[in-house]
Amino acid sequence: MKKVIVHPERCVGCMQCMAACAAAHSRSKSVHGAVLEFPIPKPRIHVGSGIYGEGFPNRCRHCDPAPCMLACLPGAIYRDDSMETVLIDPFRCINCASCAMACPFGVIRYHEDRAAPPGKCIAVKCDNCLERQLQGLIPACAEVCKSGALRFEEPAADLKDKTDEIARRISLGAVEGDFAHAPALALLNAFKRAQREVNERRP
Amino acid sequence: MRYVVIGNGIAGVHALETIRKLDPNGSITLVAGETFPPYCRPMISLVLDGSLTEEDLPVRGPDFYEALGVEAFVGEHVVDLDAERRVLTTDRNRNILFDRLLIASGANPRRIKAQGLELGRIFFMRNQMHVRDMIASLDGVEEALVLGGGLVGFKAAYSLMKRGVRVTMLIRSGYPLSMQVDAHAGSMILDELVKNGLTVRVGAEVIAFEGNGFVRAAHLEDGSTISCGMVVIGKGVRPATSFLRTQQIAVDLGVLVDERLQTSVPGIFAAGDVAEHYDVARKSRWVNAIWPVAVEQGRVAGMNMAGRDVSYKGSLSRNVIRIFDLDVLTGGLVNPPDDSYLVLTRMDPRRRTYRKLVFRDGRLVGLVMVNEIEQGGVLLSLIHGGHTLPIEGEAVLEPSFNVARLFPHQRGFLQARRTGK
């Protein structure tokens, strides 16, 4: 089954995935419509910045076993085995934040949501865009990502990609400079890192 | 194989499920005092405050035991356990033989010494029945007295306040939840509660209750009197070990267990609020009587009972508390015992946040977060794992802290370095 696979080294931190995610979980399904809705749709993917300012798309891993599921007091968090997705029942959720203590990646947020009864705050996290997938669309974050940091693909195909990359790198005749899979992105990250080091060394 | 589980709290429930998964044919028996289908104890205060009903409490269906093929004796208490003859006796004179036993009998509220405890409307708040009784006698109660500022006392006070009852809380330390939070977070919680109408009295103990059938007032040791139509006693809990023969099974505060959650008697295990295992932050034996630890221990004990060798690393105390406009998340060693610990704090009045991190030898061992608690799980898993922090402690206090900060330099960068000559 295809999954959203994260390639953090390709993230440029543009946050388009966040806007697309919020829009995908809105009534109007458009960014322009979403900003007029109440409760205002919020993203379930969170682009954080790493140690030298590089982007990092932080998304629910749908762990198995899922720590949030074991910690959930009312039993609102469950797994949809067919889609390999961990979901939250908005009616059972009591907004106790027990899952905030359990999630080692910090991807759960607490606010009102279209899926919950009006006025009720609930725990909200990535649902692998099941609504879109049922319509034959791919998850919104992967659809909108232009740098290839979020790709919807078969895990096995992605692994093969990585293996091929390493094979190319160690094979005879490999030319230095050909190594980088995405030279522009590698350069961007190198630049961010250099900038940070310069700032740190400045008296 | 004959498995017997004592207790249908969440540790017992997870043990039953785990045993059945690994041993489809073994005979499993449950003995439990409570007759309700397995339900969520931490949620009973939400029934008291009116935001949930009793129907919201169950975490498993009414056919739970039947579906698992478990013979359940509910409403029965174990009165004796003979570890040598491997038999237990219930208060209905039932003898049950076992090969593997799990003691998941939980904990009981700590009692207090005072006159007039037999009066009506003096409650513990530990189980569903207690809360049902409290709600039934709420009519006409305008003032309530809560003894103890721990989690139970705090939850009782908060719930009664939401019901419109004027609450006075009697606490020994200067602020509520002193076991869970530090003085600064404690005073933030106190301010929030007082702002919303709670009266707090520090220091004094109750020596007597007065009333005519029902409690009307409490007399304190300092000579003063507090009028109250209801009293909730929240002075902590004690592991329920009274049915154990201590010459057979080693009991300290709780039942002592090893890393497989086995007691001093082979084949007898303990899990949940009754078990005394090891606290990873304190690095000592400790009873962490909290729900997530009961879940973990119930699963590990179940696996070991069914013959799968699994070791349990230790538990971590942790709590998350939401009161009015305040979210508080705590974990591990919050108030370090001596000054060999490094403590970092940061307050941000504009964001209304407070952070406190406690380090021992470069490892995070304790934390308090007030508001913006979403990254709490990242830090708690660092404490649980006992890892050294790859970044400066100060960097964790930044509002922009997120899990990416903990990753070593990313691959993309390494690639760039190699190609960037």
XYZ file of C-alpha atoms in Angstrom:
624
model
C 0.000 0.000 0.000
C 1.220 3.474 -0.846
C 2.140 5.746 2.042
C 3.331 9.281 2.488
C 7.069 8.929 2.898
C 9.022 11.820 4.323
C 12.419 12.757 2.896
C 13.452 15.433 5.374
C 16.675 16.282 3.533
C 14.567 17.626 0.671
C 12.364 19.897 2.786
C 12.884 23.588 2.077
C 10.508 24.699 4.823
C 7.948 26.339 2.528
C 5.030 25.094 4.653
C 2.766 24.582 1.640
C 1.927 21.162 3.053
C 0.471 22.845 6.143
C -1.813 25.065 4.111
C -2.842 22.174 1.867
C -3.529 19.975 4.897
C -5.726 22.590 6.546
C -7.610 23.124 3.289
C -8.046 19.381 2.784
C -9.719 19.190 6.192
C -11.983 22.182 5.578
C -15.557 22.221 4.335
C -14.765 24.199 1.197
C -11.591 22.231 0.334
C -9.881 25.411 -0.783
C -7.384 27.635 0.980
C -9.435 30.741 0.191
C -12.654 29.227 1.477
C -10.996 27.678 4.524
C -9.911 31.003 6.003
C -13.563 32.096 6.186
C -14.732 28.961 7.985
C -15.393 28.479 11.653
C -13.734 26.691 13.366
C -10.834 27.712 11.174
C -9.237 24.527 9.771
C -5.754 23.849 11.079
C -2.957 21.730 9.641
C -2.163 18.271 10.977
C 1.357 18.313 9.569
C 3.791 20.686 11.238
C 6.926 22.021 9.616
C 9.445 22.629 12.349
C 12.949 23.916 11.984
C 15.895 21.727 12.848
C 19.105 22.629 14.547
C 20.443 24.830 11.748
C 17.151 26.105 10.430
C 16.474 23.358 7.911
C 12.838 22.439 7.415
C 11.371 19.284 8.877
C 7.869 18.110 8.016
C 6.624 16.466 11.214
C 3.786 14.128 10.536
C 2.061 11.335 12.473
C 3.927 8.049 11.900
C 0.837 5.938 12.582
C 2.993 3.811 14.896
C 2.183 0.184 15.622
C 1.792 -0.292 18.553
C 0.831 3.365 18.923
C 1.771 4.920 22.280
C -1.077 7.439 22.002
C -3.577 4.633 21.547
C -2.381 2.876 24.701
C -2.440 6.109 26.694
C -5.885 7.273 25.552
C -8.202 7.350 28.555
C -11.621 7.076 26.884
C -10.389 4.681 24.189
C -11.001 7.276 21.480
C -7.817 6.474 19.537
C -8.060 3.420 17.318
C -6.367 1.851 14.337
C -7.939 1.391 10.936
C -6.034 -1.733 9.898
C -7.079 -1.620 6.269
C -5.547 1.837 5.821
C -2.757 1.392 8.388
C -3.928 4.608 9.989
C -4.322 5.647 13.620
C -7.495 7.693 14.028
C -9.214 9.681 16.781
C -12.955 9.435 17.377
C -13.998 13.095 17.841
C -17.059 12.126 19.876
C -15.252 9.918 22.369
C -12.222 12.213 22.762
C -12.358 14.142 26.057
C -9.474 16.496 25.246
C -7.510 15.297 28.282
C -4.125 15.551 26.514
C -2.999 12.141 27.747
C -1.852 11.526 24.170
C 0.327 14.666 24.389
C 2.307 12.853 27.077
C 2.598 9.745 24.932
C 3.480 10.972 21.438
C 7.279 10.915 21.084
C 7.083 13.124 17.991
C 4.761 15.826 19.301
C 2.332 15.733 16.370
C -1.000 15.995 18.217
C -2.753 19.348 18.610
C -5.834 20.354 20.596
C -8.501 22.600 19.136
C -11.988 22.702 17.675
C -12.495 20.847 14.463
C -15.101 20.451 11.771
C -15.460 16.751 12.671
C -16.190 17.413 16.354
C -19.388 18.675 17.974
C -19.484 22.508 17.817
C -17.613 24.192 20.636
C -15.769 21.018 21.656
C -11.978 20.945 21.619
C -10.493 17.612 20.640
C -7.153 16.018 19.895
C -6.399 16.388 16.184
C -3.750 14.665 14.128
C -2.988 13.332 10.643
C -5.605 10.928 9.279
C -3.680 10.067 6.101
C -6.358 12.065 4.223
C -8.715 9.094 4.250
C -11.513 11.299 2.931
C -9.404 12.204 -0.111
C -8.078 8.693 -0.592
C -11.656 7.360 -0.773
C -12.210 9.788 -3.641
C -9.130 8.502 -5.393
C -6.984 11.510 -4.479
C -3.600 11.278 -2.797
C -2.904 12.901 0.608
C -2.884 16.679 0.269
C 0.585 17.206 1.755
C 2.201 14.861 -0.755
C 0.208 16.331 -3.623
C 1.329 19.875 -2.900
C 4.968 19.189 -2.000
C 7.172 20.447 -4.803
C 10.592 19.541 -3.482
C 9.897 15.834 -3.065
C 10.102 15.887 0.719
C 6.673 14.293 0.982
C 5.997 11.578 -1.549
C 3.110 9.161 -1.811
C 4.708 5.907 -2.848
C 5.156 2.238 -2.122
C 7.559 1.817 0.803
C 9.357 -0.943 -1.112
C 9.847 1.294 -4.154
C 11.232 4.024 -1.948
C 13.660 1.611 -0.314
C 14.822 0.513 -3.752
C 15.385 4.147 -4.659
C 17.623 4.580 -1.650
C 19.508 1.379 -2.376
C 20.075 2.440 -5.971
C 21.383 5.771 -4.776
C 23.959 4.099 -2.567
C 24.875 1.655 -5.315
C 25.520 4.534 -7.696
C 27.656 6.237 -5.139
C 29.968 3.306 -4.485
C 30.131 1.961 -8.007
C 33.240 2.197 -10.177
C 33.321 5.265 -12.274
C 31.251 7.305 -9.857
C 32.272 10.887 -10.232
C 32.542 13.072 -7.210
C 29.871 15.701 -7.553
C 27.372 13.207 -8.890
C 26.763 11.986 -5.378
C 24.048 14.326 -4.303
C 20.638 13.067 -5.233
C 19.318 16.594 -5.234
C 22.322 18.926 -5.448
C 20.330 22.123 -5.169
C 18.643 21.036 -1.946
C 21.932 19.802 -0.538
C 23.458 23.168 -1.342
C 20.589 24.982 0.340
C 21.031 22.955 3.515
C 24.782 23.469 3.443
C 24.187 27.172 3.141
C 21.808 27.216 6.123
C 24.323 25.321 8.176
C 27.193 27.601 7.178
C 25.131 30.640 8.011
C 24.473 29.270 11.465
C 28.128 28.494 12.051
C 29.126 31.982 10.956
C 26.561 33.486 13.322
C 27.844 31.367 16.187
C 31.473 32.344 15.651
C 30.683 36.024 15.419
C 31.925 37.653 18.645
C -2.403 -23.620 32.159
C -4.671 -21.956 34.731
C -4.306 -18.194 34.788
C -5.971 -16.095 37.467
C -6.115 -12.305 37.458
C -7.124 -10.306 40.513
C -8.630 -6.955 39.573
C -10.459 -5.596 36.527
C -8.759 -2.214 36.430
C -6.828 -1.333 33.313
C -3.776 -3.416 34.312
C -5.956 -6.496 34.718
C -7.822 -5.796 31.480
C -4.645 -5.499 29.419
C -3.207 -8.604 31.076
C -6.345 -10.598 30.210
C -6.180 -9.480 26.582
C -2.461 -10.164 26.302
C -2.692 -13.622 27.866
C -5.573 -14.583 25.590
C -3.710 -13.376 22.524
C -0.667 -15.504 23.345
C -2.469 -18.530 24.791
C -5.771 -19.137 23.013
C -6.551 -22.289 25.015
C -5.500 -21.562 28.590
C -8.165 -21.246 31.257
C -8.401 -17.673 32.531
C -10.264 -16.605 35.642
C -10.862 -13.083 36.865
C -11.736 -12.059 40.404
C -12.712 -8.427 40.861
C -14.493 -6.349 43.433
C -16.118 -4.002 40.973
C -19.159 -5.178 39.029
C -19.132 -2.545 36.284
C -17.664 -3.500 32.915
C -14.053 -2.263 32.733
C -14.173 1.521 32.837
C -11.862 4.485 32.957
C -11.137 5.465 36.547
C -9.397 8.779 35.738
C -12.578 9.937 34.006
C -14.932 9.658 36.977
C -14.345 13.294 37.909
C -15.761 14.253 34.492
C -18.991 12.533 35.507
C -18.950 14.473 38.758
C -18.526 17.792 36.961
C -21.350 16.891 34.585
C -19.415 16.914 31.308
C -19.790 13.138 30.855
C -22.340 10.538 31.917
C -21.671 7.103 33.355
C -22.322 5.598 29.916
C -19.130 7.295 28.672
C -16.901 5.532 31.200
C -16.573 1.926 29.946
C -13.406 1.188 27.958
C -14.529 -2.342 27.040
C -17.954 -3.709 26.209
C -20.266 -5.588 28.609
C -19.438 -8.856 26.799
C -15.705 -8.312 27.299
C -15.085 -11.340 29.544
C -17.306 -13.618 27.512
C -15.662 -12.649 24.230
C -12.221 -13.377 25.686
C -13.378 -16.669 27.214
C -12.635 -15.452 30.722
C -14.519 -16.850 33.698
C -15.273 -13.723 35.702
C -16.212 -13.589 39.372
C -17.093 -9.940 39.865
C -18.298 -8.384 43.081
C -15.996 -10.717 44.995
C -12.926 -9.754 46.953
C -9.918 -11.936 47.555
C -9.473 -12.403 51.295
C -6.567 -14.836 51.330
C -3.818 -15.928 49.009
C -1.809 -19.047 49.777
C 1.231 -18.806 47.551
C 2.537 -22.230 48.587
C -0.622 -24.218 47.895
C -1.322 -21.887 44.968
C -4.893 -21.166 45.863
C -6.822 -18.015 46.652
C -9.993 -17.577 48.644
C -12.693 -14.986 48.062
C -15.148 -13.427 50.493
C -17.794 -15.795 49.106
C -15.683 -18.731 50.261
C -14.724 -19.640 46.745
C -11.351 -21.337 46.377
C -9.573 -20.810 43.072
C -6.456 -22.730 42.073
C -3.899 -21.160 39.795
C -0.661 -21.872 37.964
C 0.012 -18.233 37.098
C -1.472 -15.389 39.075
C -1.568 -11.659 38.458
C -2.143 -9.377 41.403
C -3.656 -6.225 39.921
C -5.757 -5.299 42.913
C -4.990 -1.600 42.582
C -4.985 0.803 45.485
C -7.407 2.027 48.111
C -7.902 5.579 49.354
C -5.869 6.421 52.415
C -8.082 6.781 55.448
C -7.851 9.626 57.895
C -8.298 9.830 61.657
C -11.056 12.151 62.790
C -14.248 12.015 64.802
C -17.575 11.802 63.024
C -16.378 9.969 59.924
C -19.575 7.865 60.035
C -21.666 10.911 59.058
C -23.370 11.013 55.679
C -21.943 12.919 52.703
C -18.329 12.228 53.601
C -16.818 10.610 50.525
C -13.743 9.120 49.036
C -13.470 9.616 45.285
C -11.916 6.486 43.900
C -14.462 4.606 41.833
C -17.644 4.938 39.824
C -19.854 4.079 42.814
C -18.320 6.874 44.898
C -19.120 9.410 42.207
C -22.636 8.057 41.739
C -23.218 8.496 45.477
C -21.734 11.984 45.417
C -24.003 13.112 42.589
C -27.038 11.608 44.328
C -26.372 13.698 47.410
C -25.381 16.933 45.662
C -28.904 18.364 45.943
C -28.924 21.314 48.307
C -25.201 21.161 48.981
C -23.822 24.691 48.740
C -20.451 24.303 50.390
C -18.004 21.450 50.202
C -14.739 20.723 51.942
C -11.973 18.885 50.114
C -9.187 17.351 52.159
C -5.905 17.075 50.340
C -4.465 18.916 47.373
C -3.323 15.877 45.421
C -4.780 14.842 42.078
C -7.978 13.443 43.591
C -8.562 16.394 45.877
C -7.830 18.772 43.064
C -10.148 16.967 40.619
C -12.936 16.786 43.222
C -12.619 20.482 43.983
C -12.517 21.432 40.307
C -15.574 19.290 39.497
C -17.642 20.553 42.424
C -16.768 24.145 41.521
C -18.061 23.501 38.011
C -21.287 22.255 39.605
C -21.590 25.631 41.337
C -20.603 24.397 44.796
C -18.411 26.680 46.920
C -15.333 24.660 47.720
C -12.768 24.979 50.473
C -9.585 22.968 50.018
C -7.413 22.011 52.953
C -3.825 21.324 51.987
C -0.633 20.706 53.847
C 1.859 22.232 51.430
C 1.528 25.786 50.174
C 0.055 24.825 46.814
C -1.984 21.983 45.301
C -0.447 19.037 43.413
C 2.843 19.373 45.272
C 3.768 15.795 44.286
C 3.297 16.588 40.609
C 4.491 20.159 40.093
C 7.041 22.594 41.462
C 6.315 25.676 43.537
C 6.045 28.016 40.587
C 3.614 25.913 38.555
C 1.798 25.155 41.806
C 1.220 28.819 42.466
C -0.008 29.301 38.897
C -2.537 26.505 39.465
C -3.518 27.941 42.819
C -4.032 31.417 41.333
C -6.187 29.962 38.573
C -8.344 28.072 41.060
C -8.651 30.986 43.476
C -9.528 33.303 40.598
C -12.384 30.938 39.832
C -13.694 30.910 43.381
C -11.805 28.243 45.334
C -10.976 28.907 48.986
C -7.701 27.380 50.119
C -6.586 26.775 53.694
C -3.014 25.716 54.249
C -1.598 23.618 57.053
C -4.477 22.730 59.354
C -5.857 19.189 59.747
C -9.447 18.203 60.504
C -9.981 16.617 63.908
C -13.759 16.165 63.904
C -16.849 16.361 61.724
C -20.145 17.549 63.100
C -23.670 17.064 61.847
C -27.018 15.460 62.361
C -26.929 12.411 60.120
C -25.228 14.409 57.413
C -22.034 16.368 57.816
C -22.589 20.081 58.499
C -19.215 21.364 59.651
C -15.609 20.371 60.175
C -13.514 21.329 63.170
C -9.839 21.939 62.600
C -6.985 21.414 65.008
C -6.377 25.152 65.199
C -9.848 25.593 66.730
C -11.574 27.012 63.686
C -14.684 25.581 62.043
C -15.584 25.275 58.362
C -19.215 24.741 57.437
C -19.696 22.168 54.699
C -22.538 20.085 53.312
C -20.175 17.598 51.735
C -16.647 16.363 52.377
C -14.294 14.665 49.928
C -11.221 12.944 51.335
C -8.338 12.895 48.857
C -5.333 12.003 50.946
C -3.691 9.720 48.427
C -3.903 5.991 47.884
C -2.251 2.898 49.327
C -1.621 -0.313 47.372
C -4.337 -2.887 48.166
C -2.202 -5.618 49.718
C -4.229 -6.539 52.820
C -5.063 -10.051 51.533
C -1.429 -11.011 51.032
C 0.574 -13.093 53.495
C 3.711 -11.018 53.849
C 5.731 -13.982 55.079
C 5.167 -15.557 51.655
C 5.263 -12.596 49.272
C 7.637 -9.667 49.670
C 5.659 -6.463 50.179
C 7.135 -3.040 50.781
C 4.738 -0.159 50.130
C 3.488 -2.151 47.158
C 4.135 -5.715 46.064
C 7.775 -5.968 45.061
C 8.308 -7.103 41.491
C 11.337 -7.813 39.313
C 11.924 -6.683 35.730
C 9.516 -9.353 34.472
C 6.938 -8.029 36.958
C 7.171 -11.265 38.888
C 6.858 -11.101 42.676
C 9.177 -12.899 45.052
C 7.093 -16.033 44.352
C 7.667 -17.628 40.928
C 4.483 -17.678 38.869
C 2.875 -14.836 40.795
C 3.034 -11.452 39.091
C 1.862 -7.967 40.020
C 1.019 -4.927 37.900
C -0.558 -1.499 38.182
C -1.156 0.576 41.302
C -0.355 -2.355 43.603
C 3.076 -3.110 42.132
C 6.310 -1.571 43.335
C 8.776 -1.622 40.481
C 11.442 0.907 39.526
C 11.187 4.557 38.597
C 13.491 5.421 35.698
C 13.845 9.080 36.694
C 14.327 8.541 40.423
C 16.456 5.450 39.858
C 14.865 3.743 42.826
C 11.991 1.445 43.712
C 8.741 3.319 43.403
C 4.988 2.852 43.036
C 3.759 4.968 40.131
C 0.013 4.651 40.539
C -1.029 6.141 37.223
C -3.127 4.863 34.317
C -0.487 4.654 31.543
C 1.892 2.739 33.811
C -0.890 0.272 34.658
C -1.437 -0.262 30.917
C 2.270 -0.913 30.284
C 2.661 -3.211 33.267
C -0.544 -5.140 32.556
C 0.718 -5.911 29.056
C 4.228 -6.888 30.161
C 2.935 -9.040 33.029
C 0.464 -10.732 30.680
C 3.221 -11.546 28.191
C 5.463 -13.010 30.867
C 2.604 -15.018 32.347
C 1.837 -16.519 28.954
C 5.457 -17.570 28.572
C 6.905 -14.777 26.501
C 9.938 -13.360 28.258
C 9.707 -9.579 28.245
C 11.440 -7.229 30.624
C 10.069 -3.927 31.815
C 12.564 -1.111 32.009
C 10.784 0.903 34.652
C 8.003 3.397 34.956
C 7.941 7.148 34.745
C 5.570 9.299 36.743
C 3.741 11.726 34.490
C 0.567 13.700 34.500
C -1.319 16.189 32.451
C -3.823 18.461 34.116
C -6.190 20.900 32.479
C -7.831 23.491 34.679
C -9.885 26.380 33.321
C -7.379 28.195 31.066
C -4.279 26.356 32.217
C -2.642 23.228 30.780
C -0.007 21.618 32.971
C 2.168 18.687 31.938
C 4.678 17.155 34.317
C 6.904 14.126 34.449
C 9.775 12.503 36.283
C 11.683 14.170 39.066
C 10.153 17.628 39.293
C 11.596 18.758 42.613
C 15.220 17.543 42.773
C 16.253 16.338 46.249
C 19.684 18.028 46.290
C 21.704 20.572 44.311
C 23.641 18.065 42.241
C 20.913 18.483 39.633
C 20.930 21.118 36.944
C 17.655 23.019 36.800
C 16.690 25.273 33.905
C 13.543 27.360 33.976
C 11.973 29.872 31.674
C 8.878 32.001 32.028
C 7.202 33.733 29.151
C 4.455 35.984 30.504
C 3.325 37.016 27.032
C 2.676 33.426 25.931
C 1.609 32.523 29.485
C 4.059 29.646 29.497
C 6.434 28.235 32.053
C 9.061 25.560 31.518
C 11.249 23.741 33.984
C 13.776 21.089 33.079
C 15.716 19.000 35.582
C 18.952 17.323 34.461
C 21.180 14.738 36.107
C 24.555 14.025 34.471
C 23.460 15.582 31.202
C 20.291 13.522 31.067
C 16.822 14.962 31.353
C 15.063 13.486 34.407
C 12.209 15.856 35.148
C 9.998 18.430 33.530
C 7.158 20.849 34.142
C 5.373 22.614 31.302
C 2.581 25.110 31.721
C 0.614 25.832 28.510
C 1.764 24.921 24.980
C 2.259 21.335 26.070
C 2.218 19.734 22.621
C 5.921 18.833 22.687
C 5.669 17.235 26.147
C 5.672 13.705 24.768
C 8.971 14.316 22.982
C 10.614 15.300 26.264
C 8.966 12.564 28.315
C 10.256 9.955 25.880
C 13.742 11.453 26.314
C 13.399 11.019 30.079
C 12.035 7.511 29.667
C 14.822 6.499 27.306
C 17.534 7.969 29.542
C 19.318 9.460 26.536
C 21.784 12.292 26.774
C 20.508 15.395 25.044
C 22.230 16.036 21.709
C 21.617 19.781 22.129
C 22.024 22.378 24.861
C 19.343 22.213 27.563
C 18.577 25.887 26.969
C 17.597 25.070 23.394
C 14.822 22.830 24.680
C 13.270 25.835 26.417
C 12.839 27.676 23.110
C 9.203 28.005 22.030
C 10.228 26.731 18.591
C 11.593 23.477 20.032
C 10.441 20.427 18.101
C 11.564 16.869 17.550
C 13.746 17.795 14.530
C 16.139 19.615 16.884
C 17.072 16.288 18.433
C 18.133 14.573 15.237
C 21.804 14.428 14.418
C 22.917 16.403 11.405
C 20.790 15.345 8.563
C 21.873 13.341 5.625
C 21.204 16.076 3.123
C 23.806 18.169 4.811
C 26.370 15.375 4.861
C 25.840 14.904 1.168
C 26.376 18.577 0.597
C 29.611 18.527 2.539
C 31.011 15.748 0.448
C 29.984 17.362 -2.810
C 30.629 20.919 -1.826
C 34.378 20.996 -2.362
